[in-house]
mmCIF file of C-alpha atoms in Angstrom:
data_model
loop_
_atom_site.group_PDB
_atom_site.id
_atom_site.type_symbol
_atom_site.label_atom_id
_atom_site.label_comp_id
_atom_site.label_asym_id
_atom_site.label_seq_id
_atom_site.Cartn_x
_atom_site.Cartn_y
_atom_site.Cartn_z
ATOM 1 C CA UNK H 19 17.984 -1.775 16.982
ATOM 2 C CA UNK H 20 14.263 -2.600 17.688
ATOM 3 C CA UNK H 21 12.209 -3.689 14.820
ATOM 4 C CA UNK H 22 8.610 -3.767 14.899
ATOM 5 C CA UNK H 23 6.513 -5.961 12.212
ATOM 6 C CA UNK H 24 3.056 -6.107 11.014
ATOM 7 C CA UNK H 25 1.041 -8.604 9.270
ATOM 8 C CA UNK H 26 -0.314 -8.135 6.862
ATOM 9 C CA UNK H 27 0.062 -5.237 5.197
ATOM 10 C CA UNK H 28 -3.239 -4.968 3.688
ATOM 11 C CA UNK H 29 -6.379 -6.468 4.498
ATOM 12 C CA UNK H 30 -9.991 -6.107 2.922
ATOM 13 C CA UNK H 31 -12.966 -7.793 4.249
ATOM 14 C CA UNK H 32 -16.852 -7.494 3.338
ATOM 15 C CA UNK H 33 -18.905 -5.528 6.524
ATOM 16 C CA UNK H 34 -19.877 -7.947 8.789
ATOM 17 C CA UNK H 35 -16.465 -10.073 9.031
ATOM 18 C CA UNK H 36 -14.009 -9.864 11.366
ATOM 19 C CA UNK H 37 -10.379 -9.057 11.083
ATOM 20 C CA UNK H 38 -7.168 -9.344 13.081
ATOM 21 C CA UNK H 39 -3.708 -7.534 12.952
ATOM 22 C CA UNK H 40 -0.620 -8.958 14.593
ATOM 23 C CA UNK H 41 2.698 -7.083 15.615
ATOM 24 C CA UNK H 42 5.819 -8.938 16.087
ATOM 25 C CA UNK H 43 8.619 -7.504 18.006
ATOM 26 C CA UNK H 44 12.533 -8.525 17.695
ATOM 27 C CA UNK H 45 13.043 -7.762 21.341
ATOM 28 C CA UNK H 46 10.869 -7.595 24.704
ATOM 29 C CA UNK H 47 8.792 -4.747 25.113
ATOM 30 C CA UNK H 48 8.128 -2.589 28.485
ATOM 31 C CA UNK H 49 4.340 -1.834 26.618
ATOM 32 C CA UNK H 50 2.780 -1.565 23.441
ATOM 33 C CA UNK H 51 0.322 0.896 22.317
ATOM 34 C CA UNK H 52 -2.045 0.306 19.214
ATOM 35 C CA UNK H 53 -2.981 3.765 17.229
ATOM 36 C CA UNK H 54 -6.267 3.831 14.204
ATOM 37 C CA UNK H 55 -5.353 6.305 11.342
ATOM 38 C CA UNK H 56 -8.199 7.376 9.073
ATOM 39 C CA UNK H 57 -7.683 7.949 5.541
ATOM 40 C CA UNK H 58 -6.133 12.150 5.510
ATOM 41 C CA UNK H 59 -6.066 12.026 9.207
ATOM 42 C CA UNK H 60 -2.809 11.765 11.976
ATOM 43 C CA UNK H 61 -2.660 8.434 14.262
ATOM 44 C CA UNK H 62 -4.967 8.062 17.130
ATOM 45 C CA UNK H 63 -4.473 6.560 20.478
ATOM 46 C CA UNK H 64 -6.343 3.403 21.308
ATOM 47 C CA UNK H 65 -5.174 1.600 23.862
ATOM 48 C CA UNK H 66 -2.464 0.603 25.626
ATOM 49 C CA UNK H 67 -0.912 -2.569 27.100
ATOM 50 C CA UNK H 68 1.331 -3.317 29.906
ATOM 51 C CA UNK H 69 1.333 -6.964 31.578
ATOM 52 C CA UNK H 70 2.184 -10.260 30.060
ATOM 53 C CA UNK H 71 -1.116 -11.745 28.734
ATOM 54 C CA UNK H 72 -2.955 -9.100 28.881
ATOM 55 C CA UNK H 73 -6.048 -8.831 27.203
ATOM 56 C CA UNK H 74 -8.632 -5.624 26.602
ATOM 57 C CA UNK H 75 -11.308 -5.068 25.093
ATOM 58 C CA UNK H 76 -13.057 -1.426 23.903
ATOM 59 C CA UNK H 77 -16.390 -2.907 22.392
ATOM 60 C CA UNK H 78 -15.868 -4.747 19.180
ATOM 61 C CA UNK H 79 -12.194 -4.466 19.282
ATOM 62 C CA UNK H 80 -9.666 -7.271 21.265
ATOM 63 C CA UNK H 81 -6.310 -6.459 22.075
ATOM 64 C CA UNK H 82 -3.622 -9.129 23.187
ATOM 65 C CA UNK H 83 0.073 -8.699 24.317
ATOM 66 C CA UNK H 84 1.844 -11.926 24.729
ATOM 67 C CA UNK H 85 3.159 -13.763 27.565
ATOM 68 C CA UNK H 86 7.045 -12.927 25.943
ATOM 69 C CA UNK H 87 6.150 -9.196 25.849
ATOM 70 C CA UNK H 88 7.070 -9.556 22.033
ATOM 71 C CA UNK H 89 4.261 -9.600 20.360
ATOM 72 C CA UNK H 90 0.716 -8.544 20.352
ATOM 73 C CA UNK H 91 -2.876 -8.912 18.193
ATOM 74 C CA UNK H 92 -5.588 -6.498 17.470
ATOM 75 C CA UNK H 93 -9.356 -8.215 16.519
ATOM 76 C CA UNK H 94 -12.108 -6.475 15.350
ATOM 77 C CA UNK H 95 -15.683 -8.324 15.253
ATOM 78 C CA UNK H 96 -17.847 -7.831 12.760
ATOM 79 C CA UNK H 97 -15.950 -4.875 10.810
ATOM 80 C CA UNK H 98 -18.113 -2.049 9.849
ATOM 81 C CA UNK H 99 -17.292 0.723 7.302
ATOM 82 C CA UNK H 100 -16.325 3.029 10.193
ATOM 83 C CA UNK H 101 -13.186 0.465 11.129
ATOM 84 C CA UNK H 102 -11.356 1.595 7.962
ATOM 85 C CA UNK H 103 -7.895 2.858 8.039
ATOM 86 C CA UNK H 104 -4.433 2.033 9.190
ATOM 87 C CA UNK H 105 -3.898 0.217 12.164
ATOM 88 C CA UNK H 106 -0.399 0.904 14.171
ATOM 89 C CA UNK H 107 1.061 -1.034 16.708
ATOM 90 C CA UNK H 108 3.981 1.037 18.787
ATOM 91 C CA UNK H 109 6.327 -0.604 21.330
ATOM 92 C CA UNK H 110 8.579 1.032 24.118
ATOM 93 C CA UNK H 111 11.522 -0.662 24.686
ATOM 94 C CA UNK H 112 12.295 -2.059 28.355
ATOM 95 C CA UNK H 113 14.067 1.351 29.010
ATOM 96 C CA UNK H 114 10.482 2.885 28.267
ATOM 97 C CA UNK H 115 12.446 5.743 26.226
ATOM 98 C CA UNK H 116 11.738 4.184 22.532
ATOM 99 C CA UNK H 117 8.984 4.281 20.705
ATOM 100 C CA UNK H 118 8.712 2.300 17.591
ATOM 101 C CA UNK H 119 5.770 2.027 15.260
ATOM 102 C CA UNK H 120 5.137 -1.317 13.115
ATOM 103 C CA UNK H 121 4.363 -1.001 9.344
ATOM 104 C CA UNK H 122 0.950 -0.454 9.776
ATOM 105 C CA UNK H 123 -2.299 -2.851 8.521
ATOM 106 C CA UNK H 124 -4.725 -0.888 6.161
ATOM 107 C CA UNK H 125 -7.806 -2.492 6.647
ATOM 108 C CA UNK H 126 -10.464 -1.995 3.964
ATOM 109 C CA UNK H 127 -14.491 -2.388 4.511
ATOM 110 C CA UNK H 128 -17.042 -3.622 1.564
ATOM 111 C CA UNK H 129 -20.269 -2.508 2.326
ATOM 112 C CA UNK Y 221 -4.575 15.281 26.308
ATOM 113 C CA UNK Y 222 -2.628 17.624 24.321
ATOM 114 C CA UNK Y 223 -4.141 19.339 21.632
ATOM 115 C CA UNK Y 224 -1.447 20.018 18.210
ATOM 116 C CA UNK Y 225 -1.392 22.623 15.494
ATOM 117 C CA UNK Y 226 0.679 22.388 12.669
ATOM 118 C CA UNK Y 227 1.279 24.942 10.100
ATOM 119 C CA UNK Y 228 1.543 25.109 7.063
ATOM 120 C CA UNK Y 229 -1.067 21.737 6.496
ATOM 121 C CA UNK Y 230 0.272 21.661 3.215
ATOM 122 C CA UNK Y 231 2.592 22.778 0.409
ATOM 123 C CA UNK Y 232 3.895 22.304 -2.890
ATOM 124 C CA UNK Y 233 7.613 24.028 -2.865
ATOM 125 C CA UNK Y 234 10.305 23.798 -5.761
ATOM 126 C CA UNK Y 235 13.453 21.437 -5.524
ATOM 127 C CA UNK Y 236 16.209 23.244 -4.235
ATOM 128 C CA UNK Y 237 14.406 25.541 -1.909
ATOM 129 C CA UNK Y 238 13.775 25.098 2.149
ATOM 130 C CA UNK Y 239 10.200 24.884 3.883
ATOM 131 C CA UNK Y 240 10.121 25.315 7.786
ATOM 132 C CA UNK Y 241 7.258 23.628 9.599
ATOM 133 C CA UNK Y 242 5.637 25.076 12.657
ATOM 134 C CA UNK Y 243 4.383 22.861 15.930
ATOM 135 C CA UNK Y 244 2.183 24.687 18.870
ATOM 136 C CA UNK Y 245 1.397 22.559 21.377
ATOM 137 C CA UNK Y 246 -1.916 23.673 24.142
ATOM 138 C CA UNK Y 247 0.767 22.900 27.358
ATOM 139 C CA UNK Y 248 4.282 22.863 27.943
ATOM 140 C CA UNK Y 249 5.689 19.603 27.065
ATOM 141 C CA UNK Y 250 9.696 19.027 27.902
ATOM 142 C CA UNK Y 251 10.347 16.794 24.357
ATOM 143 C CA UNK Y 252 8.714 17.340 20.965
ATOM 144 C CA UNK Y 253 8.926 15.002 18.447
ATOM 145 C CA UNK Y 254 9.100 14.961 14.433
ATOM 146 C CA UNK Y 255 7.904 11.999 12.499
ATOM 147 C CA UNK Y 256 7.863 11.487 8.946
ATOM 148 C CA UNK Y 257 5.361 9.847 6.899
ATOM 149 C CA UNK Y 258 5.784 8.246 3.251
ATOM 150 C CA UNK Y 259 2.501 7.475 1.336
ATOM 151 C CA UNK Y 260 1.089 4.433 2.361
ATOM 152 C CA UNK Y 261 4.190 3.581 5.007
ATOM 153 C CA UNK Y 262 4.504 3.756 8.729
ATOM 154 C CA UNK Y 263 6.069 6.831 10.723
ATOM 155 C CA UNK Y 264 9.773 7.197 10.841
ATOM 156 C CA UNK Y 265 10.867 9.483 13.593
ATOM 157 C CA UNK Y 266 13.213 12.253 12.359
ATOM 158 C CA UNK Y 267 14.126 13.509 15.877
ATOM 159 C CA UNK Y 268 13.678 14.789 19.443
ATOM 160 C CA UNK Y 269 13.320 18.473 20.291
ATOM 161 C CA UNK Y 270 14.007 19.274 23.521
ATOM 162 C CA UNK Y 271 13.460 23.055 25.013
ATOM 163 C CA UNK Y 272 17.001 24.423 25.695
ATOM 164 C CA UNK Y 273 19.338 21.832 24.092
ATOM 165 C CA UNK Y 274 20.087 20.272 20.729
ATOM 166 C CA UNK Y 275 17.853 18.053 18.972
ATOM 167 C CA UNK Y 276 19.080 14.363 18.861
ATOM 168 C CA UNK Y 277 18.303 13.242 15.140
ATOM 169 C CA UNK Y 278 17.778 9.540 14.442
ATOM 170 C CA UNK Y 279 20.059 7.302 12.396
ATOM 171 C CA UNK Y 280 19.669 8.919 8.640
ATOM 172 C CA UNK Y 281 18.724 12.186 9.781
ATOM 173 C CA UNK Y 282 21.397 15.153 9.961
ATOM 174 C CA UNK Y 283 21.448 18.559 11.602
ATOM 175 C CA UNK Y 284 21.926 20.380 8.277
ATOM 176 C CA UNK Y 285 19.091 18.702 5.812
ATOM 177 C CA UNK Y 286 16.545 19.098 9.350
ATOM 178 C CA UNK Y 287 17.330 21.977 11.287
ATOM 179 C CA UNK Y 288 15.103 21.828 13.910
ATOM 180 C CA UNK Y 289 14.344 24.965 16.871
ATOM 181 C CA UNK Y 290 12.744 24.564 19.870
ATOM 182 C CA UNK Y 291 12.560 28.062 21.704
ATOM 183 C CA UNK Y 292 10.399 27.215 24.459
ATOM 184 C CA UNK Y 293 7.461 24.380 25.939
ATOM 185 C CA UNK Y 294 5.012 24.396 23.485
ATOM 186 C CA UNK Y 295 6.369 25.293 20.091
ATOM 187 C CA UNK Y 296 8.812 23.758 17.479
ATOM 188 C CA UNK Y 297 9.910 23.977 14.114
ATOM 189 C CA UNK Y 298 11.213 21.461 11.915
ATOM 190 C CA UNK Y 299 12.764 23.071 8.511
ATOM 191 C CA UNK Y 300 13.536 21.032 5.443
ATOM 192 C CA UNK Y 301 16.509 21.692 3.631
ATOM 193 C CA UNK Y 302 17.678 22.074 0.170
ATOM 194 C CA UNK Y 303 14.279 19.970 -0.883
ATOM 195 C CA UNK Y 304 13.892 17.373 -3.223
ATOM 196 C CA UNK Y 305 11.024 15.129 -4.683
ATOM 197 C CA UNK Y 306 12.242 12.139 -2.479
ATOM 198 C CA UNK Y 307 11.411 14.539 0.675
ATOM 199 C CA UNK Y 308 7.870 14.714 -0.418
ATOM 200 C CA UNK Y 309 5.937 12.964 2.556
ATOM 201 C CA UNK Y 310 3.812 14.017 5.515
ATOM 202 C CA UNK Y 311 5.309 15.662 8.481
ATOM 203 C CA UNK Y 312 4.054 15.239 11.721
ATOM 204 C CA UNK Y 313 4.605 16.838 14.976
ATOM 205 C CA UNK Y 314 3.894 14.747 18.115
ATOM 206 C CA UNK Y 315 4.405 14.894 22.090
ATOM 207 C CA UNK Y 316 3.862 12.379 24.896
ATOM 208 C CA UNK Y 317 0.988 13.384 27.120
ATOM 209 C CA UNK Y 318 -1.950 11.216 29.043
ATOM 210 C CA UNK Y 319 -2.509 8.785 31.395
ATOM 211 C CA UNK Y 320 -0.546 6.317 29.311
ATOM 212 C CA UNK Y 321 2.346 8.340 27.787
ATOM 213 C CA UNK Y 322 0.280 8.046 24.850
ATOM 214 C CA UNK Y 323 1.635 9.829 21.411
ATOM 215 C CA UNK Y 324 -0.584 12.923 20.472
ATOM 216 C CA UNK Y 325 0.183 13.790 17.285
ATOM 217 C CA UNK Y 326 -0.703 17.030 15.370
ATOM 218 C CA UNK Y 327 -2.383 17.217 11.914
ATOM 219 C CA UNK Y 328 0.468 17.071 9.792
ATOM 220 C CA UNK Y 329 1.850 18.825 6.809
ATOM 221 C CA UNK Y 330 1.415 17.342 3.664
ATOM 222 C CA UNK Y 331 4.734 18.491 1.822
ATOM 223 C CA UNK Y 332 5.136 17.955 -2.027
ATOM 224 C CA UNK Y 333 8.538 18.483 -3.713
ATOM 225 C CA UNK Y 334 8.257 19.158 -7.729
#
């Protein structure tokens, strides 16, 4: 069945630096969709991507799908305390019917 | 956007005993969806509710230890069975909604199994 990896698992970094998640898929994906959860709270939406190569932006965060629709990269500039929590990537497969979420990057923020 | 209500948010039940969950959705949705969370893992989808038919239960789920109902659009309940410590997790309700198909998911119940 689909799998869908994140690395890493765990990430801390002081305020100020910047970070980056990646999410590896074992088969082509029709779209992948990134979700933020706080600490005690449910995932969030964030974005989603559709076309090879696609790139988007939502202020300090990047988002990337690959040209093989298999994997894609979420990069945060200049982390702030607000950032922290558990990032999710979430692929459908090419049917567009399956939803599976990767293993999730806690990111951690030093003030 | 949907909006999600889950209740109870949390609860501490005795092994051996059963706990049912309850999912209200704001609009009528055709599939609800139940996802469970371990501490500090990623969501694992339990199953699919749709209104009027049988739930389809993913690979390590069964019927009997997740009995789930789904009596109409916008409500759902997932019930866990015969409960024991390894069943403590979060349990989250969740439909499709928005512009992108996008996964709204509800608050979640916080389940603890002594």
């Amino acid at each position: 069945g689909q799998q869908v990896m994140q690395i890493p698992q765990y990430q801390h970094v002081q305020e100020g630096e910047d970070f980056t998640t990646y999410c590896n898929s074992s088969t082509t994906l029709s779209n992948i969709q990134w979700y933020k959860q706080r600490p005690g709270g449910h995932p969030v939406f964030l974005i989603q991507l559709v076309k090879s190569g696609e790139v988007k932006k939502q202020k300090r965060l990047t988002f990337q799908f690959g040209e093989a629709k298999k994997n894609s990269s979420l990069h945060i500039t200049a982390t702030q305390t607000t950032d922290v929590g558990t990032y999710f990537c979430a692929g459908y497969n090419n049917a567009g019917n399956m939803l599976t979420f990767g293993g999730g990057t806690r990111l951690m923020v030093k003030p | 956007s949907a909006v999600i209500s889950q209740k109870p948010s949390r609860d501490i039940c005795q092994r051996g005993t059963s706990l049912t969950i309850q999912c209200q959705v704001d609009s009528q949705v055709t599939m609800m969806f139940w996802y469970r969370q371990q501490p500090g893992q990623s969501l694992t989808l339990i199953a699919t509710a749709n209104q009027g038919s049988e739930a389809t239960y993913e690979s390590g789920f069964v019927i009997d230890k997740f009995p789930i109902s789904r009596p109409n659009l916008t409500f759902s309940t997932l019930t866990v069975s015969n409960m024991s410590p390894e069943d403590s997790s979060i349990y989250l309700c969740s439909v499709h909604s928005g512009v992108y198909n996008e996964q709204f998911f509800g608050p979640g119940t916080r389940l603890t199994v002594l």
